[in-house]
Amino acid sequence: MDTGIVLLNFGEPGEPERDRVVAYLERIFFANADLEEADTEEEARERAHQLAQRRAPGLIEEYEEIGGSPLNEQAIAQSELLESALEERGYDVTTYNGMQYTEPFIEDAVEAADEDGMETLVGLPVYPLCGASTNVLALDELEDAVEEQGVDIDVRGITGWHKHPTYNRVRADAVSSFLTDNDIDPNDPETAFVFSAHGTPAHYLDEGSRYDIYVEEFCETIASMVGIEDYHLGYQNHGNRDIAWTEPETEDLVEELDHDRVVVDPVSFLHEQSETLSELDIELEEDAIGDDQEFYRVPIPHDDERLGDLFADLVEPFLADFEPEYYQYRQCQCRDEPGTMCLNAPRSD
């Protein structure tokens, strides 16, 4: 088959080596340079370097505490789940991994696909809740890599897919199983259930991103499926720049809770990474949980075998060459470019 699948991810350094961490941070800050005013690219790169140098010591400490990030390893395992699921369906398809900020980079995936003779690449960002700096930017970078390398590859893209029933069931089951295993009643008056989502700068929401809407509707749905009558929603923000972010901040929210126990579900993540293993498991518990409170964190279901079939469902219309609309896809509005589809766009009459 001449169509390949690129699973697009954020990426994180697997080892807490300073040079790697600084380079990783510089890429992130430069990619989001439009959050601040810069007159030239050189000025933007210098600002990215300054921010990376300032943030690096704390992030290195986080990686040292968790033994390096497992994100990339888990992402590769998920691509193998997808490849197996597609093989079971009769598709001989090659999958590639492209990270935005660490190796293997998105341009590496494009180079490998060209060497394999691929004529079409389907980009699938493994960010369930569509955001401007994640899903949309990752697909922009995939198209840019194809153009910059001058290869003759057609790019199709999938952005938001949190409404897929299998994904909702995977997340709901993860929460339910965790509550059962720990004998926790989420509706006990002394239990606070908190969904913690990755934060995003308010700038992106002002520019039209619907990320906060997707987060809110997804949390409402999962709570309903699990039977959680009342819950809280916070955002894990990164205050590296003096700009407005989504509110409330998870840590501020949890500090105000006076329940006997607090259960946190990192609702927008599909891999264990520094935001879960360090920010929640270590920093949140140390800084926001009282000595007389119990703290629980729902694990990410990154290795749930149903993810293989979920991803296969998402890409199958592009492999079997039937209209994506048959699977309820619509033209993406967050990334209104030809060939970019999603499950989130409002229906048109």
mmCIF file of C-alpha atoms in Angstrom:
data_model
loop_
_atom_site.group_PDB
_atom_site.id
_atom_site.type_symbol
_atom_site.label_atom_id
_atom_site.label_comp_id
_atom_site.label_asym_id
_atom_site.label_seq_id
_atom_site.Cartn_x
_atom_site.Cartn_y
_atom_site.Cartn_z
ATOM 1 C CA MET A 1 0.000 0.000 0.000
ATOM 2 C CA ASP A 2 1.285 3.471 -0.891
ATOM 3 C CA THR A 3 -0.464 5.216 2.028
ATOM 4 C CA GLY A 4 1.311 5.560 5.363
ATOM 5 C CA ILE A 5 0.134 6.727 8.780
ATOM 6 C CA VAL A 6 2.077 9.240 10.863
ATOM 7 C CA LEU A 7 1.226 9.317 14.540
ATOM 8 C CA LEU A 8 2.024 12.857 15.649
ATOM 9 C CA ASN A 9 3.063 13.479 19.229
ATOM 10 C CA PHE A 10 4.614 16.181 21.394
ATOM 11 C CA GLY A 11 7.667 14.188 22.393
ATOM 12 C CA GLU A 12 9.775 14.473 25.549
ATOM 13 C CA PRO A 13 13.430 13.740 26.352
ATOM 14 C CA GLY A 14 13.903 10.213 27.606
ATOM 15 C CA GLU A 15 16.932 11.235 29.666
ATOM 16 C CA PRO A 16 17.477 14.350 31.834
ATOM 17 C CA GLU A 17 20.500 15.560 29.877
ATOM 18 C CA ARG A 18 20.834 19.343 29.925
ATOM 19 C CA ASP A 19 21.698 19.849 26.249
ATOM 20 C CA ARG A 20 18.739 17.746 25.126
ATOM 21 C CA VAL A 21 16.345 19.429 27.531
ATOM 22 C CA VAL A 22 17.428 22.944 26.542
ATOM 23 C CA ALA A 23 17.131 22.150 22.825
ATOM 24 C CA TYR A 24 13.701 20.599 23.442
ATOM 25 C CA LEU A 25 12.507 23.699 25.297
ATOM 26 C CA GLU A 26 13.906 26.057 22.658
ATOM 27 C CA ARG A 27 11.886 24.278 19.986
ATOM 28 C CA ILE A 28 8.706 24.582 22.062
ATOM 29 C CA PHE A 29 9.153 28.263 22.855
ATOM 30 C CA PHE A 30 10.086 29.164 19.280
ATOM 31 C CA ALA A 31 7.100 27.247 17.874
ATOM 32 C CA ASN A 32 4.858 29.382 20.099
ATOM 33 C CA ALA A 33 6.713 32.641 19.501
ATOM 34 C CA ASP A 34 3.512 34.353 18.360
ATOM 35 C CA LEU A 35 2.429 34.511 22.011
ATOM 36 C CA GLU A 36 4.800 37.458 22.360
ATOM 37 C CA GLU A 37 5.767 40.221 19.973
ATOM 38 C CA ALA A 38 9.055 39.819 18.141
ATOM 39 C CA ASP A 39 10.194 41.961 15.220
ATOM 40 C CA THR A 40 12.472 39.360 13.657
ATOM 41 C CA GLU A 41 13.027 35.604 13.644
ATOM 42 C CA GLU A 42 16.406 36.190 15.275
ATOM 43 C CA GLU A 43 14.711 38.060 18.119
ATOM 44 C CA ALA A 44 12.160 35.275 18.532
ATOM 45 C CA ARG A 45 14.901 32.637 18.664
ATOM 46 C CA GLU A 46 16.838 34.622 21.252
ATOM 47 C CA ARG A 47 13.716 34.910 23.387
ATOM 48 C CA ALA A 48 13.134 31.145 23.039
ATOM 49 C CA HIS A 49 16.712 30.553 24.165
ATOM 50 C CA GLN A 50 16.241 32.788 27.221
ATOM 51 C CA LEU A 51 13.024 31.036 28.228
ATOM 52 C CA ALA A 52 14.610 27.603 27.727
ATOM 53 C CA GLN A 53 17.604 28.477 29.890
ATOM 54 C CA ARG A 54 15.274 29.692 32.634
ATOM 55 C CA ARG A 55 12.959 26.680 32.532
ATOM 56 C CA ALA A 56 15.603 23.955 32.024
ATOM 57 C CA PRO A 57 16.836 23.494 35.639
ATOM 58 C CA GLY A 58 13.337 22.831 36.964
ATOM 59 C CA LEU A 59 12.397 20.511 34.125
ATOM 60 C CA ILE A 60 15.659 18.570 34.424
ATOM 61 C CA GLU A 61 14.888 18.067 38.111
ATOM 62 C CA GLU A 62 11.443 16.761 37.179
ATOM 63 C CA TYR A 63 12.912 14.290 34.690
ATOM 64 C CA GLU A 64 15.450 13.142 37.262
ATOM 65 C CA GLU A 65 12.667 12.497 39.762
ATOM 66 C CA ILE A 66 10.671 10.374 37.319
ATOM 67 C CA GLY A 67 13.659 8.695 35.648
ATOM 68 C CA GLY A 68 13.157 10.389 32.290
ATOM 69 C CA SER A 69 9.948 10.652 30.307
ATOM 70 C CA PRO A 70 8.265 7.460 29.039
ATOM 71 C CA LEU A 71 6.204 9.406 26.488
ATOM 72 C CA ASN A 72 8.136 8.436 23.360
ATOM 73 C CA GLU A 73 8.325 4.772 24.314
ATOM 74 C CA GLN A 74 4.579 4.663 24.957
ATOM 75 C CA ALA A 75 3.874 6.478 21.691
ATOM 76 C CA ILE A 76 5.854 3.880 19.736
ATOM 77 C CA ALA A 77 3.930 1.092 21.481
ATOM 78 C CA GLN A 78 0.666 2.751 20.435
ATOM 79 C CA SER A 79 1.800 2.868 16.810
ATOM 80 C CA GLU A 80 2.447 -0.869 17.042
ATOM 81 C CA LEU A 81 -1.094 -1.383 18.361
ATOM 82 C CA LEU A 82 -2.402 0.519 15.341
ATOM 83 C CA GLU A 83 -0.294 -1.432 12.880
ATOM 84 C CA SER A 84 -1.499 -4.749 14.373
ATOM 85 C CA ALA A 85 -5.135 -3.655 14.254
ATOM 86 C CA LEU A 86 -4.824 -2.609 10.618
ATOM 87 C CA GLU A 87 -3.114 -5.886 9.728
ATOM 88 C CA GLU A 88 -6.025 -7.786 11.270
ATOM 89 C CA ARG A 89 -8.330 -5.789 9.005
ATOM 90 C CA GLY A 90 -6.307 -6.738 5.947
ATOM 91 C CA TYR A 91 -4.319 -3.531 5.489
ATOM 92 C CA ASP A 92 -0.597 -3.753 4.867
ATOM 93 C CA VAL A 93 0.231 -0.294 6.171
ATOM 94 C CA THR A 94 3.424 1.237 7.519
ATOM 95 C CA THR A 95 3.110 3.531 10.520
ATOM 96 C CA TYR A 96 5.582 6.267 11.375
ATOM 97 C CA ASN A 97 6.171 8.259 14.532
ATOM 98 C CA GLY A 98 6.729 12.000 14.283
ATOM 99 C CA MET A 99 7.429 14.093 17.368
ATOM 100 C CA GLN A 100 7.074 17.851 17.396
ATOM 101 C CA TYR A 101 9.967 18.525 19.753
ATOM 102 C CA THR A 102 12.178 15.428 20.124
ATOM 103 C CA GLU A 103 13.512 12.669 17.908
ATOM 104 C CA PRO A 104 12.149 11.108 15.822
ATOM 105 C CA PHE A 105 10.985 14.464 14.464
ATOM 106 C CA ILE A 106 8.099 14.921 12.056
ATOM 107 C CA GLU A 107 10.583 15.634 9.248
ATOM 108 C CA ASP A 108 12.248 12.284 10.018
ATOM 109 C CA ALA A 109 8.917 10.527 9.488
ATOM 110 C CA VAL A 110 8.434 12.296 6.148
ATOM 111 C CA GLU A 111 11.930 11.340 5.008
ATOM 112 C CA ALA A 112 11.333 7.697 5.950
ATOM 113 C CA ALA A 113 7.955 7.665 4.203
ATOM 114 C CA ASP A 114 9.487 9.066 1.017
ATOM 115 C CA GLU A 115 12.222 6.419 1.095
ATOM 116 C CA ASP A 116 9.483 3.782 1.442
ATOM 117 C CA GLY A 117 7.730 5.125 -1.649
ATOM 118 C CA MET A 118 4.654 6.479 0.089
ATOM 119 C CA GLU A 119 2.378 8.615 -2.067
ATOM 120 C CA THR A 120 0.011 9.657 0.735
ATOM 121 C CA LEU A 121 0.506 10.294 4.433
ATOM 122 C CA VAL A 122 -2.360 10.435 6.915
ATOM 123 C CA GLY A 123 -1.436 12.547 9.919
ATOM 124 C CA LEU A 124 -3.069 11.481 13.183
ATOM 125 C CA PRO A 125 -2.203 13.710 16.155
ATOM 126 C CA VAL A 126 -2.390 11.669 19.346
ATOM 127 C CA TYR A 127 -3.967 14.570 21.202
ATOM 128 C CA PRO A 128 -7.592 13.575 21.767
ATOM 129 C CA LEU A 129 -8.744 17.139 22.557
ATOM 130 C CA CYS A 130 -7.937 19.389 19.620
ATOM 131 C CA GLY A 131 -5.789 22.427 20.373
ATOM 132 C CA ALA A 132 -4.040 25.092 18.324
ATOM 133 C CA SER A 133 -0.505 24.315 19.513
ATOM 134 C CA THR A 134 -0.972 20.538 19.389
ATOM 135 C CA ASN A 135 -3.259 18.997 16.751
ATOM 136 C CA VAL A 136 -3.364 21.982 14.416
ATOM 137 C CA LEU A 137 0.316 22.886 14.679
ATOM 138 C CA ALA A 138 1.444 19.250 14.338
ATOM 139 C CA LEU A 139 -0.421 18.912 11.039
ATOM 140 C CA ASP A 140 0.965 22.261 9.865
ATOM 141 C CA GLU A 141 4.449 20.950 10.625
ATOM 142 C CA LEU A 142 3.748 17.726 8.723
ATOM 143 C CA GLU A 143 2.716 19.656 5.617
ATOM 144 C CA ASP A 144 5.682 22.019 6.022
ATOM 145 C CA ALA A 145 8.090 19.070 6.221
ATOM 146 C CA VAL A 146 6.698 17.599 2.993
ATOM 147 C CA GLU A 147 7.013 20.957 1.235
ATOM 148 C CA GLU A 148 10.501 21.712 2.549
ATOM 149 C CA GLN A 149 11.816 18.297 1.503
ATOM 150 C CA GLY A 150 10.287 18.700 -1.938
ATOM 151 C CA VAL A 151 8.760 15.231 -1.934
ATOM 152 C CA ASP A 152 5.660 14.234 -3.882
ATOM 153 C CA ILE A 153 3.468 13.119 -0.995
ATOM 154 C CA ASP A 154 -0.174 14.064 -0.478
ATOM 155 C CA VAL A 155 -1.074 14.838 3.141
ATOM 156 C CA ARG A 156 -4.433 14.096 4.728
ATOM 157 C CA GLY A 157 -5.075 15.121 8.317
ATOM 158 C CA ILE A 158 -7.293 14.205 11.262
ATOM 159 C CA THR A 159 -7.625 16.752 14.042
ATOM 160 C CA GLY A 160 -10.194 16.338 16.825
ATOM 161 C CA TRP A 161 -11.429 12.846 17.643
ATOM 162 C CA HIS A 162 -12.435 12.831 21.321
ATOM 163 C CA LYS A 163 -16.033 12.055 20.384
ATOM 164 C CA HIS A 164 -15.193 8.572 19.115
ATOM 165 C CA PRO A 165 -17.256 6.150 21.260
ATOM 166 C CA THR A 166 -14.345 3.759 21.836
ATOM 167 C CA TYR A 167 -12.165 6.521 23.224
ATOM 168 C CA ASN A 168 -14.893 7.629 25.609
ATOM 169 C CA ARG A 169 -15.341 4.037 26.774
ATOM 170 C CA VAL A 170 -11.575 3.575 27.274
ATOM 171 C CA ARG A 171 -11.374 6.673 29.476
ATOM 172 C CA ALA A 172 -14.558 5.918 31.386
ATOM 173 C CA ASP A 173 -13.420 2.352 32.074
ATOM 174 C CA ALA A 174 -10.040 3.605 33.289
ATOM 175 C CA VAL A 175 -11.728 5.862 35.826
ATOM 176 C CA SER A 176 -14.289 3.254 36.906
ATOM 177 C CA SER A 177 -11.675 0.529 37.348
ATOM 178 C CA PHE A 178 -9.441 2.826 39.376
ATOM 179 C CA LEU A 179 -12.293 3.866 41.655
ATOM 180 C CA THR A 180 -13.320 0.231 42.165
ATOM 181 C CA ASP A 181 -9.761 -0.980 42.792
ATOM 182 C CA ASN A 182 -9.272 1.708 45.445
ATOM 183 C CA ASP A 183 -12.759 1.316 46.969
ATOM 184 C CA ILE A 184 -13.609 4.966 46.287
ATOM 185 C CA ASP A 185 -17.145 6.271 45.926
ATOM 186 C CA PRO A 186 -16.848 9.416 43.793
ATOM 187 C CA ASN A 187 -20.189 10.621 45.133
ATOM 188 C CA ASP A 188 -19.140 10.399 48.765
ATOM 189 C CA PRO A 189 -19.466 13.948 50.180
ATOM 190 C CA GLU A 190 -15.873 13.663 51.442
ATOM 191 C CA THR A 191 -14.487 12.802 47.997
ATOM 192 C CA ALA A 192 -13.578 15.466 45.449
ATOM 193 C CA PHE A 193 -13.156 14.310 41.855
ATOM 194 C CA VAL A 194 -10.982 16.581 39.707
ATOM 195 C CA PHE A 195 -10.444 16.471 35.963
ATOM 196 C CA SER A 196 -7.072 18.041 35.189
ATOM 197 C CA ALA A 197 -6.551 19.152 31.596
ATOM 198 C CA HIS A 198 -3.467 20.519 29.911
ATOM 199 C CA GLY A 199 -3.773 24.295 29.913
ATOM 200 C CA THR A 200 -3.568 26.530 26.869
ATOM 201 C CA PRO A 201 -2.822 30.247 26.486
ATOM 202 C CA ALA A 202 -5.967 32.387 26.348
ATOM 203 C CA HIS A 203 -4.554 33.883 23.143
ATOM 204 C CA TYR A 204 -5.448 30.719 21.245
ATOM 205 C CA LEU A 205 -8.995 30.731 22.585
ATOM 206 C CA ASP A 206 -9.358 34.392 21.618
ATOM 207 C CA GLU A 207 -8.192 33.436 18.121
ATOM 208 C CA GLY A 208 -11.014 30.899 17.820
ATOM 209 C CA SER A 209 -9.693 27.633 19.280
ATOM 210 C CA ARG A 210 -12.507 25.555 20.775
ATOM 211 C CA TYR A 211 -10.167 23.603 23.058
ATOM 212 C CA ASP A 212 -11.889 24.700 26.278
ATOM 213 C CA ILE A 213 -15.261 23.674 24.859
ATOM 214 C CA TYR A 214 -13.922 20.248 23.941
ATOM 215 C CA VAL A 215 -12.459 19.793 27.429
ATOM 216 C CA GLU A 216 -15.689 20.778 29.139
ATOM 217 C CA GLU A 217 -17.944 18.573 27.031
ATOM 218 C CA PHE A 218 -15.596 15.604 27.320
ATOM 219 C CA CYS A 219 -15.412 15.867 31.118
ATOM 220 C CA GLU A 220 -19.175 16.124 31.308
ATOM 221 C CA THR A 221 -19.536 13.005 29.164
ATOM 222 C CA ILE A 222 -17.019 10.899 31.087
ATOM 223 C CA ALA A 223 -18.549 11.928 34.421
ATOM 224 C CA SER A 224 -21.958 10.884 33.126
ATOM 225 C CA MET A 225 -20.666 7.518 31.870
ATOM 226 C CA VAL A 226 -18.954 6.766 35.191
ATOM 227 C CA GLY A 227 -21.828 8.087 37.295
ATOM 228 C CA ILE A 228 -19.986 10.984 38.918
ATOM 229 C CA GLU A 229 -22.583 13.475 40.063
ATOM 230 C CA ASP A 230 -20.260 16.382 40.849
ATOM 231 C CA TYR A 231 -16.735 17.157 39.723
ATOM 232 C CA HIS A 232 -14.177 19.935 39.361
ATOM 233 C CA LEU A 233 -12.154 20.968 36.311
ATOM 234 C CA GLY A 234 -8.719 22.563 36.446
ATOM 235 C CA TYR A 235 -5.949 23.288 33.971
ATOM 236 C CA GLN A 236 -2.228 22.590 34.209
ATOM 237 C CA ASN A 237 -0.738 25.844 32.991
ATOM 238 C CA HIS A 238 2.893 26.750 32.376
ATOM 239 C CA GLY A 239 3.683 30.280 33.490
ATOM 240 C CA ASN A 240 6.880 30.715 31.502
ATOM 241 C CA ARG A 241 5.517 33.786 29.767
ATOM 242 C CA ASP A 242 3.576 36.625 31.373
ATOM 243 C CA ILE A 243 0.355 35.855 29.522
ATOM 244 C CA ALA A 244 -3.159 34.717 30.416
ATOM 245 C CA TRP A 245 -3.921 30.988 30.484
ATOM 246 C CA THR A 246 -6.988 28.825 30.942
ATOM 247 C CA GLU A 247 -8.562 28.940 34.397
ATOM 248 C CA PRO A 248 -8.748 27.725 37.059
ATOM 249 C CA GLU A 249 -5.240 26.402 37.620
ATOM 250 C CA THR A 250 -5.400 22.806 38.897
ATOM 251 C CA GLU A 251 -3.100 23.478 41.847
ATOM 252 C CA ASP A 252 -5.110 26.527 42.968
ATOM 253 C CA LEU A 253 -8.337 24.577 42.667
ATOM 254 C CA VAL A 254 -7.081 21.601 44.675
ATOM 255 C CA GLU A 255 -5.637 23.819 47.410
ATOM 256 C CA GLU A 256 -9.148 25.098 48.108
ATOM 257 C CA LEU A 257 -10.673 21.637 48.498
ATOM 258 C CA ASP A 258 -11.295 20.520 52.084
ATOM 259 C CA HIS A 259 -12.470 16.980 51.312
ATOM 260 C CA ASP A 260 -10.965 13.928 52.990
ATOM 261 C CA ARG A 261 -9.751 12.585 49.655
ATOM 262 C CA VAL A 262 -8.996 14.045 46.241
ATOM 263 C CA VAL A 263 -9.055 11.994 43.026
ATOM 264 C CA VAL A 264 -7.422 13.514 39.925
ATOM 265 C CA ASP A 265 -7.866 12.315 36.342
ATOM 266 C CA PRO A 266 -5.438 13.859 33.785
ATOM 267 C CA VAL A 267 -8.154 13.998 31.203
ATOM 268 C CA SER A 268 -6.339 15.412 28.168
ATOM 269 C CA PHE A 269 -3.250 13.174 28.211
ATOM 270 C CA LEU A 270 -2.805 9.852 26.423
ATOM 271 C CA HIS A 271 0.706 9.097 27.715
ATOM 272 C CA GLU A 272 2.384 9.216 31.076
ATOM 273 C CA GLN A 273 4.795 12.147 30.972
ATOM 274 C CA SER A 274 6.231 14.930 33.094
ATOM 275 C CA GLU A 275 2.835 16.614 33.413
ATOM 276 C CA THR A 276 1.385 13.508 35.041
ATOM 277 C CA LEU A 277 4.317 11.801 36.769
ATOM 278 C CA SER A 278 5.890 14.984 38.133
ATOM 279 C CA GLU A 279 3.374 17.848 38.082
ATOM 280 C CA LEU A 280 0.550 15.743 39.510
ATOM 281 C CA ASP A 281 2.102 12.782 41.319
ATOM 282 C CA ILE A 282 4.835 14.805 43.014
ATOM 283 C CA GLU A 283 4.289 18.561 42.866
ATOM 284 C CA LEU A 284 0.509 18.648 43.241
ATOM 285 C CA GLU A 285 0.533 16.186 46.113
ATOM 286 C CA GLU A 286 3.327 18.049 47.881
ATOM 287 C CA ASP A 287 2.041 21.582 47.332
ATOM 288 C CA ALA A 288 -1.752 21.336 47.316
ATOM 289 C CA ILE A 289 -2.778 18.236 49.286
ATOM 290 C CA GLY A 290 -3.123 18.654 53.040
ATOM 291 C CA ASP A 291 -1.483 16.337 55.544
ATOM 292 C CA ASP A 292 -4.899 14.983 56.527
ATOM 293 C CA GLN A 293 -6.050 14.382 52.934
ATOM 294 C CA GLU A 294 -5.728 11.280 50.769
ATOM 295 C CA PHE A 295 -4.543 11.784 47.188
ATOM 296 C CA TYR A 296 -5.303 9.520 44.230
ATOM 297 C CA ARG A 297 -4.397 9.888 40.565
ATOM 298 C CA VAL A 298 -6.053 7.911 37.765
ATOM 299 C CA PRO A 299 -3.404 6.280 35.522
ATOM 300 C CA ILE A 300 -3.362 7.078 31.811
ATOM 301 C CA PRO A 301 -4.747 4.092 29.822
ATOM 302 C CA HIS A 302 -1.905 4.418 27.315
ATOM 303 C CA ASP A 303 -1.569 0.652 26.855
ATOM 304 C CA ASP A 304 -5.258 -0.213 26.537
ATOM 305 C CA GLU A 305 -5.379 -2.603 23.584
ATOM 306 C CA ARG A 306 -8.596 -0.990 22.353
ATOM 307 C CA LEU A 307 -6.522 2.005 21.277
ATOM 308 C CA GLY A 308 -5.313 0.000 18.285
ATOM 309 C CA ASP A 309 -8.850 -0.440 16.954
ATOM 310 C CA LEU A 310 -9.708 3.151 17.883
ATOM 311 C CA PHE A 311 -6.842 4.514 15.788
ATOM 312 C CA ALA A 312 -7.671 2.035 13.015
ATOM 313 C CA ASP A 313 -11.253 3.336 12.932
ATOM 314 C CA LEU A 314 -9.961 6.884 12.628
ATOM 315 C CA VAL A 315 -7.685 6.217 9.662
ATOM 316 C CA GLU A 316 -9.661 3.503 7.841
ATOM 317 C CA PRO A 317 -11.658 5.831 5.550
ATOM 318 C CA PHE A 318 -8.371 7.166 4.167
ATOM 319 C CA LEU A 319 -7.069 3.651 3.530
ATOM 320 C CA ALA A 320 -10.203 2.031 2.113
ATOM 321 C CA ASP A 321 -10.884 5.103 -0.017
ATOM 322 C CA PHE A 322 -14.473 5.738 1.005
ATOM 323 C CA GLU A 323 -15.831 9.124 1.961
ATOM 324 C CA PRO A 324 -14.768 10.078 5.514
ATOM 325 C CA GLU A 325 -18.200 11.621 6.028
ATOM 326 C CA TYR A 326 -19.571 8.070 6.204
ATOM 327 C CA TYR A 327 -17.736 7.779 9.543
ATOM 328 C CA GLN A 328 -19.192 11.120 10.654
ATOM 329 C CA TYR A 329 -16.088 13.102 9.690
ATOM 330 C CA ARG A 330 -16.555 16.718 8.668
ATOM 331 C CA GLN A 331 -14.255 19.427 7.382
ATOM 332 C CA CYS A 332 -12.251 20.682 10.358
ATOM 333 C CA GLN A 333 -12.961 24.281 11.364
ATOM 334 C CA CYS A 334 -9.991 24.590 13.738
ATOM 335 C CA ARG A 335 -7.751 23.849 10.764
ATOM 336 C CA ASP A 336 -9.806 24.813 7.749
ATOM 337 C CA GLU A 337 -7.483 23.317 5.154
ATOM 338 C CA PRO A 338 -8.400 20.895 2.345
ATOM 339 C CA GLY A 339 -8.036 17.285 3.413
ATOM 340 C CA THR A 340 -8.263 17.975 7.159
ATOM 341 C CA MET A 341 -11.181 16.205 8.804
ATOM 342 C CA CYS A 342 -12.459 15.891 12.376
ATOM 343 C CA LEU A 343 -15.312 14.543 14.475
ATOM 344 C CA ASN A 344 -15.929 17.860 16.225
ATOM 345 C CA ALA A 345 -17.041 20.353 13.584
ATOM 346 C CA PRO A 346 -20.678 21.484 13.842
ATOM 347 C CA ARG A 347 -22.985 19.963 11.264
ATOM 348 C CA SER A 348 -24.008 22.178 8.393
ATOM 349 C CA ASP A 349 -27.573 22.156 7.097
#
